[in-house]
Amino acid sequence: MPAESGGSVMSTRIAVLGTGIMGAAMAKNLLKAGFEVGVWNRTRRKAEPLAEDGAMVAANPEEAAEGADFLITMLPTAEVVGDVVGDGVLGALARDGVWLQTSTVGISGCGELVKLAERAGVHYVDAPVLGTKQPAEQGELVVLASGPEELKERCEPVFDAVGRRTLWLGPEPGEASRLKLVANNWIDGLLGALAETIALARALGVDPERFLNIIEGGQMDSPYAQMKGRMMIKGEYPVSFPLELARKDVGLILEAAAGRALGMPVSEAVASHFDRAIESGHGQEDMAAIYEGVQSS
Ligand code: NAP
């Protein structure tokens, strides 16, 4: 029974497609909150541990979605989301089912997925998230949501299970994806500047730890700089946000800016650093490995 018609969390079924870093953590928190969760992942063995938390591990996306009140997609790109979801998955949802699209897909990607939902007669909420592996594991994501106002209340318990805060941005899907690109541009620019700063410190014979120490706790500091900066200094990049996906996001940002005739030379440079890091084999590591791209430039 869908939650809005008097059903409890316990009787609300959610399908999660994609149990990578983010999807697996979100599925766990949904289970912890008492939802019934069906999961599917391309590489099944990565989804299987979720069975211990009470998830039904499905053999295919349609099986996960069968009779679900909510569909959550947490996959790399709009193309992959479209391929995985297809018509079969949307048709398998419960009547009045809602698709919460949480992957970062950009503006045109969001538009394509909205069309897919419309064709299938399924409600669509554009719901990208802010936060990485640890906030996802702790249920501390920030959910940026846009979609029909009448779905807001119904979606709240789901978003509350995965996040500490939901910003409902308006009735039009796309609003949330636009804000997500803006936020990611800030992070990507910061990361690029941080990598160049650490490279500069080393080139000048300055201990980069000293740089992190002098900004620590002051107005120039950011927790992000401390965390990612230490990874760059050590040259160790345990993955929270795969670099290849961060590069994908810069591509979405540049595409969106180009559509508005806005030049973004800083983001272009960040994209080149990411590309060099990928060429030298760091695509699957954390985005902090952008430093390796700066080093090789
Ligand atoms: P991830 O750990 O790399 O997981 C990607 C997931 O997509 C895996 O389940 C993977 O399956 C699946 N997948 C990849 N290619 C596929 C294909 N062709 N067909 C079917 N499934 C495919 O990525 P993530 O970090 O969870 O990110 C997921 C989305 O969230 C992305 O849009 C990302 O930009 C966004 N995001 C990430 C973060 C973060 O900090 N990590 C934060 C906010 C938003 P396999 O296991 O089979 O490879």
Tab-separated table of C-alpha atoms and ligand atoms in Angstrom:
chain	number	residue	atom	x	y	z
A	1	MET	CA	0.000	0.000	0.000
A	2	PRO	CA	1.470	3.366	-0.935
A	3	ALA	CA	2.419	5.532	2.040
A	4	GLU	CA	0.067	8.373	1.139
A	5	SER	CA	-3.012	6.200	1.317
A	6	GLY	CA	-2.534	5.454	4.976
A	7	GLY	CA	0.145	2.781	4.533
A	8	SER	CA	3.026	2.756	6.990
A	9	VAL	CA	6.704	2.825	6.199
A	10	MET	CA	6.622	-0.932	6.894
A	11	SER	CA	4.260	-1.571	4.006
A	12	THR	CA	5.911	0.804	1.546
A	13	ARG	CA	7.997	-0.943	-1.070
A	14	ILE	CA	11.013	0.687	-2.635
A	15	ALA	CA	13.125	-0.542	-5.540
A	16	VAL	CA	16.731	0.644	-5.620
A	17	LEU	CA	18.507	0.190	-8.951
A	18	GLY	CA	22.275	0.551	-8.661
A	19	THR	CA	23.966	-0.454	-5.423
A	20	GLY	CA	27.296	1.260	-5.901
A	21	ILE	CA	28.838	3.558	-3.274
A	22	MET	CA	25.718	5.699	-2.954
A	23	GLY	CA	22.910	3.266	-3.805
A	24	ALA	CA	24.053	0.567	-1.359
A	25	ALA	CA	24.307	3.054	1.502
A	26	MET	CA	20.892	4.516	0.686
A	27	ALA	CA	19.308	1.054	0.471
A	28	LYS	CA	20.730	0.175	3.911
A	29	ASN	CA	19.258	3.305	5.466
A	30	LEU	CA	15.873	2.651	3.859
A	31	LEU	CA	15.919	-0.842	5.345
A	32	LYS	CA	16.934	0.567	8.719
A	33	ALA	CA	13.953	2.936	8.540
A	34	GLY	CA	11.668	-0.071	8.054
A	35	PHE	CA	10.893	0.098	4.329
A	36	GLU	CA	10.594	-3.040	2.251
A	37	VAL	CA	13.455	-2.762	-0.236
A	38	GLY	CA	14.174	-4.635	-3.454
A	39	VAL	CA	17.623	-4.015	-4.938
A	40	TRP	CA	19.204	-4.713	-8.281
A	41	ASN	CA	22.778	-4.216	-9.378
A	42	ARG	CA	24.440	-5.055	-12.704
A	43	THR	CA	27.100	-6.977	-10.803
A	44	ARG	CA	24.853	-9.044	-8.569
A	45	ARG	CA	27.524	-10.027	-6.036
A	46	LYS	CA	27.893	-6.371	-5.015
A	47	ALA	CA	24.187	-6.230	-4.074
A	48	GLU	CA	24.121	-9.565	-2.273
A	49	PRO	CA	25.426	-8.342	1.122
A	50	LEU	CA	22.279	-6.182	1.343
A	51	ALA	CA	20.252	-9.384	1.801
A	52	GLU	CA	21.710	-9.561	5.337
A	53	ASP	CA	20.074	-6.194	6.024
A	54	GLY	CA	16.755	-7.536	4.786
A	55	ALA	CA	16.777	-6.505	1.114
A	56	MET	CA	15.290	-8.655	-1.613
A	57	VAL	CA	18.113	-9.012	-4.159
A	58	ALA	CA	16.495	-9.155	-7.582
A	59	ALA	CA	17.761	-10.922	-10.682
A	60	ASN	CA	16.774	-8.034	-12.937
A	61	PRO	CA	15.503	-4.425	-12.631
A	62	GLU	CA	11.911	-5.417	-13.428
A	63	GLU	CA	11.835	-7.937	-10.587
A	64	ALA	CA	13.103	-5.308	-8.132
A	65	ALA	CA	10.441	-2.863	-9.315
A	66	GLU	CA	7.505	-5.284	-9.277
A	67	GLY	CA	4.715	-3.666	-7.227
A	68	ALA	CA	7.061	-1.028	-5.739
A	69	ASP	CA	5.601	2.281	-4.530
A	70	PHE	CA	8.893	4.088	-5.192
A	71	LEU	CA	11.686	3.545	-7.661
A	72	ILE	CA	15.101	4.969	-6.792
A	73	THR	CA	17.736	5.057	-9.519
A	74	MET	CA	21.352	5.614	-8.441
A	75	LEU	CA	23.365	4.966	-11.588
A	76	PRO	CA	26.199	6.848	-13.316
A	77	THR	CA	24.524	8.699	-16.212
A	78	ALA	CA	21.176	9.496	-17.815
A	79	GLU	CA	22.005	7.062	-20.627
A	80	VAL	CA	22.563	4.195	-18.181
A	81	VAL	CA	19.451	5.146	-16.191
A	82	GLY	CA	17.370	5.188	-19.401
A	83	ASP	CA	18.761	1.821	-20.535
A	84	VAL	CA	18.234	0.147	-17.168
A	85	VAL	CA	14.778	1.560	-16.517
A	86	GLY	CA	13.342	1.208	-20.017
A	87	ASP	CA	9.608	0.667	-20.207
A	88	GLY	CA	9.595	-2.634	-18.326
A	89	VAL	CA	10.640	-1.213	-14.982
A	90	LEU	CA	8.232	1.705	-14.993
A	91	GLY	CA	5.386	-0.589	-16.026
A	92	ALA	CA	6.172	-2.920	-13.114
A	93	LEU	CA	5.685	-0.253	-10.407
A	94	ALA	CA	2.565	-0.143	-8.260
A	95	ARG	CA	-0.284	2.008	-9.521
A	96	ASP	CA	0.558	5.631	-8.718
A	97	GLY	CA	4.234	4.690	-8.272
A	98	VAL	CA	6.837	7.452	-7.953
A	99	TRP	CA	10.265	7.508	-9.545
A	100	LEU	CA	12.871	9.297	-7.421
A	101	GLN	CA	15.768	9.877	-9.777
A	102	THR	CA	18.791	10.494	-7.549
A	103	SER	CA	21.685	10.000	-10.002
A	104	THR	CA	23.442	13.142	-11.249
A	105	VAL	CA	22.215	13.403	-14.842
A	106	GLY	CA	22.373	17.127	-15.663
A	107	ILE	CA	19.750	19.240	-17.332
A	108	SER	CA	19.241	17.581	-20.705
A	109	GLY	CA	19.554	14.135	-19.088
A	110	CYS	CA	16.802	15.047	-16.661
A	111	GLY	CA	14.638	16.207	-19.576
A	112	GLU	CA	15.055	12.847	-21.349
A	113	LEU	CA	14.161	10.876	-18.223
A	114	VAL	CA	11.092	13.036	-17.555
A	115	LYS	CA	9.877	12.123	-21.052
A	116	LEU	CA	10.411	8.454	-20.285
A	117	ALA	CA	8.341	8.777	-17.104
A	118	GLU	CA	5.607	10.694	-18.902
A	119	ARG	CA	5.348	8.042	-21.607
A	120	ALA	CA	4.930	5.381	-18.903
A	121	GLY	CA	2.490	7.483	-16.833
A	122	VAL	CA	4.773	7.410	-13.777
A	123	HIS	CA	5.328	10.355	-11.394
A	124	TYR	CA	8.876	11.725	-11.606
A	125	VAL	CA	10.814	13.547	-8.917
A	126	ASP	CA	14.183	15.000	-9.871
A	127	ALA	CA	16.155	14.254	-6.697
A	128	PRO	CA	19.956	14.513	-6.970
A	129	VAL	CA	21.810	14.428	-3.671
A	130	LEU	CA	24.668	16.347	-2.065
A	131	GLY	CA	27.110	14.388	0.045
A	132	THR	CA	29.426	11.514	-0.580
A	133	LYS	CA	30.116	7.987	0.768
A	134	GLN	CA	30.208	8.770	4.488
A	135	PRO	CA	27.154	11.070	4.574
A	136	ALA	CA	25.320	8.475	2.474
A	137	GLU	CA	26.230	5.747	4.979
A	138	GLN	CA	25.151	7.938	7.897
A	139	GLY	CA	21.857	8.969	6.275
A	140	GLU	CA	23.149	12.539	6.192
A	141	LEU	CA	22.700	13.420	2.533
A	142	VAL	CA	21.074	16.649	1.412
A	143	VAL	CA	18.322	15.839	-1.061
A	144	LEU	CA	17.539	18.441	-3.709
A	145	ALA	CA	14.054	17.655	-4.924
A	146	SER	CA	11.791	19.075	-7.582
A	147	GLY	CA	8.541	17.639	-8.818
A	148	PRO	CA	4.787	17.906	-8.430
A	149	GLU	CA	3.853	19.521	-5.099
A	150	GLU	CA	1.276	16.832	-4.325
A	151	LEU	CA	4.081	14.239	-4.097
A	152	LYS	CA	6.041	16.156	-1.478
A	153	GLU	CA	4.428	14.711	1.622
A	154	ARG	CA	4.447	11.210	0.229
A	155	CYS	CA	8.177	11.373	-0.576
A	156	GLU	CA	9.212	12.854	2.769
A	157	PRO	CA	9.661	9.588	4.743
A	158	VAL	CA	11.812	8.179	1.942
A	159	PHE	CA	14.031	11.247	1.736
A	160	ASP	CA	14.200	11.459	5.549
A	161	ALA	CA	15.600	7.930	5.648
A	162	VAL	CA	18.548	8.790	3.401
A	163	GLY	CA	19.163	12.434	4.211
A	164	ARG	CA	19.360	14.979	6.986
A	165	ARG	CA	17.659	17.641	4.935
A	166	THR	CA	15.448	17.884	1.864
A	167	LEU	CA	15.074	21.058	-0.124
A	168	TRP	CA	11.867	20.931	-2.155
A	169	LEU	CA	12.740	23.391	-4.904
A	170	GLY	CA	9.601	23.616	-6.964
A	171	PRO	CA	7.142	21.747	-9.121
A	172	GLU	CA	9.294	21.412	-12.235
A	173	PRO	CA	11.749	18.512	-12.504
A	174	GLY	CA	15.034	20.094	-13.596
A	175	GLU	CA	15.138	22.740	-10.836
A	176	ALA	CA	16.978	20.301	-8.590
A	177	SER	CA	19.371	19.187	-11.318
A	178	ARG	CA	20.265	22.810	-12.034
A	179	LEU	CA	21.121	23.494	-8.392
A	180	LYS	CA	23.076	20.225	-8.239
A	181	LEU	CA	25.266	21.360	-11.165
A	182	VAL	CA	25.874	24.705	-9.452
A	183	ALA	CA	26.929	22.973	-6.217
A	184	ASN	CA	29.147	20.498	-8.051
A	185	ASN	CA	30.852	23.266	-9.981
A	186	TRP	CA	31.890	24.786	-6.673
A	187	ILE	CA	33.305	21.457	-5.458
A	188	ASP	CA	35.114	20.713	-8.726
A	189	GLY	CA	36.651	24.184	-8.869
A	190	LEU	CA	37.780	23.903	-5.256
A	191	LEU	CA	39.331	20.518	-5.947
A	192	GLY	CA	41.193	21.780	-9.017
A	193	ALA	CA	42.535	24.824	-7.155
A	194	LEU	CA	43.506	22.633	-4.209
A	195	ALA	CA	45.437	20.213	-6.434
A	196	GLU	CA	47.286	23.071	-8.154
A	197	THR	CA	48.011	24.698	-4.775
A	198	ILE	CA	49.587	21.525	-3.431
A	199	ALA	CA	51.568	21.087	-6.657
A	200	LEU	CA	52.700	24.726	-6.405
A	201	ALA	CA	53.742	24.287	-2.787
A	202	ARG	CA	55.896	21.314	-3.708
A	203	ALA	CA	57.357	23.106	-6.753
A	204	LEU	CA	58.368	26.006	-4.479
A	205	GLY	CA	59.859	23.721	-1.868
A	206	VAL	CA	57.047	24.486	0.603
A	207	ASP	CA	55.686	21.627	2.692
A	208	PRO	CA	52.011	21.377	1.574
A	209	GLU	CA	51.052	20.290	5.112
A	210	ARG	CA	52.048	23.794	6.190
A	211	PHE	CA	49.528	25.248	3.773
A	212	LEU	CA	46.732	23.067	5.214
A	213	ASN	CA	47.853	23.986	8.732
A	214	ILE	CA	47.820	27.742	8.177
A	215	ILE	CA	44.315	27.773	6.724
A	216	GLU	CA	42.902	25.318	9.295
A	217	GLY	CA	40.027	26.778	11.302
A	218	GLY	CA	40.184	30.157	9.571
A	219	GLN	CA	37.996	31.814	6.972
A	220	MET	CA	40.007	30.382	4.085
A	221	ASP	CA	39.556	26.835	5.324
A	222	SER	CA	37.060	24.235	4.223
A	223	PRO	CA	36.599	20.694	5.614
A	224	TYR	CA	36.782	19.561	2.018
A	225	ALA	CA	40.228	21.108	1.551
A	226	GLN	CA	41.544	19.392	4.679
A	227	MET	CA	40.099	16.008	3.732
A	228	LYS	CA	40.954	15.948	0.037
A	229	GLY	CA	44.215	17.878	0.530
A	230	ARG	CA	45.582	15.207	2.886
A	231	MET	CA	44.692	12.533	0.317
A	232	MET	CA	46.618	14.462	-2.345
A	233	ILE	CA	49.650	14.884	-0.074
A	234	LYS	CA	49.710	11.170	0.758
A	235	GLY	CA	49.017	10.143	-2.845
A	236	GLU	CA	46.365	7.740	-1.594
A	237	TYR	CA	42.843	7.991	-2.943
A	238	PRO	CA	40.380	5.561	-1.275
A	239	VAL	CA	37.212	6.164	-3.235
A	240	SER	CA	34.257	8.177	-1.949
A	241	PHE	CA	33.411	9.797	-5.266
A	242	PRO	CA	34.894	8.044	-8.299
A	243	LEU	CA	36.998	10.447	-10.366
A	244	GLU	CA	35.387	9.280	-13.620
A	245	LEU	CA	31.990	10.348	-12.277
A	246	ALA	CA	33.353	13.721	-11.191
A	247	ARG	CA	34.651	14.164	-14.762
A	248	LYS	CA	31.184	13.260	-16.043
A	249	ASP	CA	29.723	16.002	-13.846
A	250	VAL	CA	32.138	18.633	-15.193
A	251	GLY	CA	31.007	17.609	-18.675
A	252	LEU	CA	27.372	18.185	-17.650
A	253	ILE	CA	28.311	21.594	-16.207
A	254	LEU	CA	30.194	22.653	-19.356
A	255	GLU	CA	27.328	21.478	-21.563
A	256	ALA	CA	24.820	23.456	-19.491
A	257	ALA	CA	27.012	26.582	-19.538
A	258	ALA	CA	27.613	26.319	-23.285
A	259	GLY	CA	23.853	26.209	-23.792
A	260	ARG	CA	23.705	29.628	-22.090
A	261	ALA	CA	26.779	31.011	-23.927
A	262	LEU	CA	28.704	31.132	-20.657
A	263	GLY	CA	32.466	30.563	-20.842
A	264	MET	CA	33.869	28.437	-17.982
A	265	PRO	CA	37.676	28.398	-18.349
A	266	VAL	CA	38.238	27.234	-14.771
A	267	SER	CA	35.929	24.263	-15.270
A	268	GLU	CA	37.589	23.524	-18.636
A	269	ALA	CA	40.945	23.346	-16.863
A	270	VAL	CA	39.479	21.087	-14.176
A	271	ALA	CA	38.124	18.813	-16.927
A	272	SER	CA	41.623	18.600	-18.485
A	273	HIS	CA	43.181	17.705	-15.126
A	274	PHE	CA	40.557	14.986	-14.656
A	275	ASP	CA	41.192	13.691	-18.202
A	276	ARG	CA	44.917	13.386	-17.561
A	277	ALA	CA	44.271	11.595	-14.273
A	278	ILE	CA	41.989	9.145	-16.101
A	279	GLU	CA	44.610	8.606	-18.842
A	280	SER	CA	47.148	7.727	-16.169
A	281	GLY	CA	44.832	5.115	-14.667
A	282	HIS	CA	43.166	6.974	-11.748
A	283	GLY	CA	39.557	7.004	-13.027
A	284	GLN	CA	38.256	4.515	-10.441
A	285	GLU	CA	39.986	6.225	-7.523
A	286	ASP	CA	38.622	9.140	-5.542
A	287	MET	CA	38.204	12.471	-7.310
A	288	ALA	CA	41.114	13.773	-5.173
A	289	ALA	CA	43.327	11.887	-7.641
A	290	ILE	CA	42.858	14.954	-9.854
A	291	TYR	CA	46.197	15.810	-8.241
A	292	GLU	CA	47.802	13.103	-10.401
A	293	GLY	CA	46.421	14.894	-13.466
A	294	VAL	CA	47.919	18.184	-12.332
A	295	GLN	CA	51.243	16.461	-11.668
A	296	SER	CA	51.381	15.039	-15.174
A	297	SER	CA	50.491	18.319	-16.934
B	1	NAP	P1	29.484	3.875	-8.250
B	1	NAP	O1	29.887	3.491	-6.879
B	1	NAP	O2	30.506	3.851	-9.324
B	1	NAP	O3	28.264	2.960	-8.661
B	1	NAP	C1	27.746	3.001	-9.958
B	1	NAP	C2	26.598	2.032	-10.043
B	1	NAP	O4	26.093	2.049	-11.385
B	1	NAP	C3	26.992	0.590	-9.761
B	1	NAP	O5	25.862	-0.012	-9.194
B	1	NAP	C4	27.269	0.051	-11.151
B	1	NAP	O6	27.102	-1.341	-11.264
B	1	NAP	C5	26.184	0.739	-11.931
B	1	NAP	N1	26.480	0.800	-13.366
B	1	NAP	C6	27.555	1.388	-13.956
B	1	NAP	N2	27.460	1.271	-15.296
B	1	NAP	C7	26.332	0.564	-15.546
B	1	NAP	C8	25.706	0.112	-16.718
B	1	NAP	N3	26.213	0.373	-17.941
B	1	NAP	N4	24.558	-0.592	-16.610
B	1	NAP	C9	24.026	-0.864	-15.386
B	1	NAP	N5	24.571	-0.443	-14.215
B	1	NAP	C10	25.712	0.266	-14.303
B	1	NAP	O7	28.839	5.334	-8.303
B	1	NAP	P2	28.180	6.210	-7.147
B	1	NAP	O8	29.255	6.991	-6.504
B	1	NAP	O9	27.267	5.381	-6.354
B	1	NAP	O10	27.372	7.267	-8.040
B	1	NAP	C11	26.093	7.019	-8.572
B	1	NAP	C12	25.483	8.342	-9.033
B	1	NAP	O11	25.445	9.240	-7.922
B	1	NAP	C13	26.285	9.084	-10.103
B	1	NAP	O12	25.406	9.774	-10.956
B	1	NAP	C14	27.124	10.068	-9.297
B	1	NAP	O13	27.532	11.182	-10.066
B	1	NAP	C15	26.133	10.441	-8.224
B	1	NAP	N6	26.710	10.932	-6.959
B	1	NAP	C16	27.793	10.324	-6.405
B	1	NAP	C17	28.283	10.814	-5.214
B	1	NAP	C18	29.495	10.220	-4.543
B	1	NAP	O14	30.091	10.918	-3.704
B	1	NAP	N7	29.894	8.992	-4.812
B	1	NAP	C19	27.672	11.912	-4.592
B	1	NAP	C20	26.537	12.479	-5.166
B	1	NAP	C21	26.069	11.983	-6.348
B	1	NAP	P3	28.346	-2.350	-11.114
B	1	NAP	O15	28.466	-2.596	-9.644
B	1	NAP	O16	27.939	-3.529	-11.899
B	1	NAP	O17	29.551	-1.662	-11.691
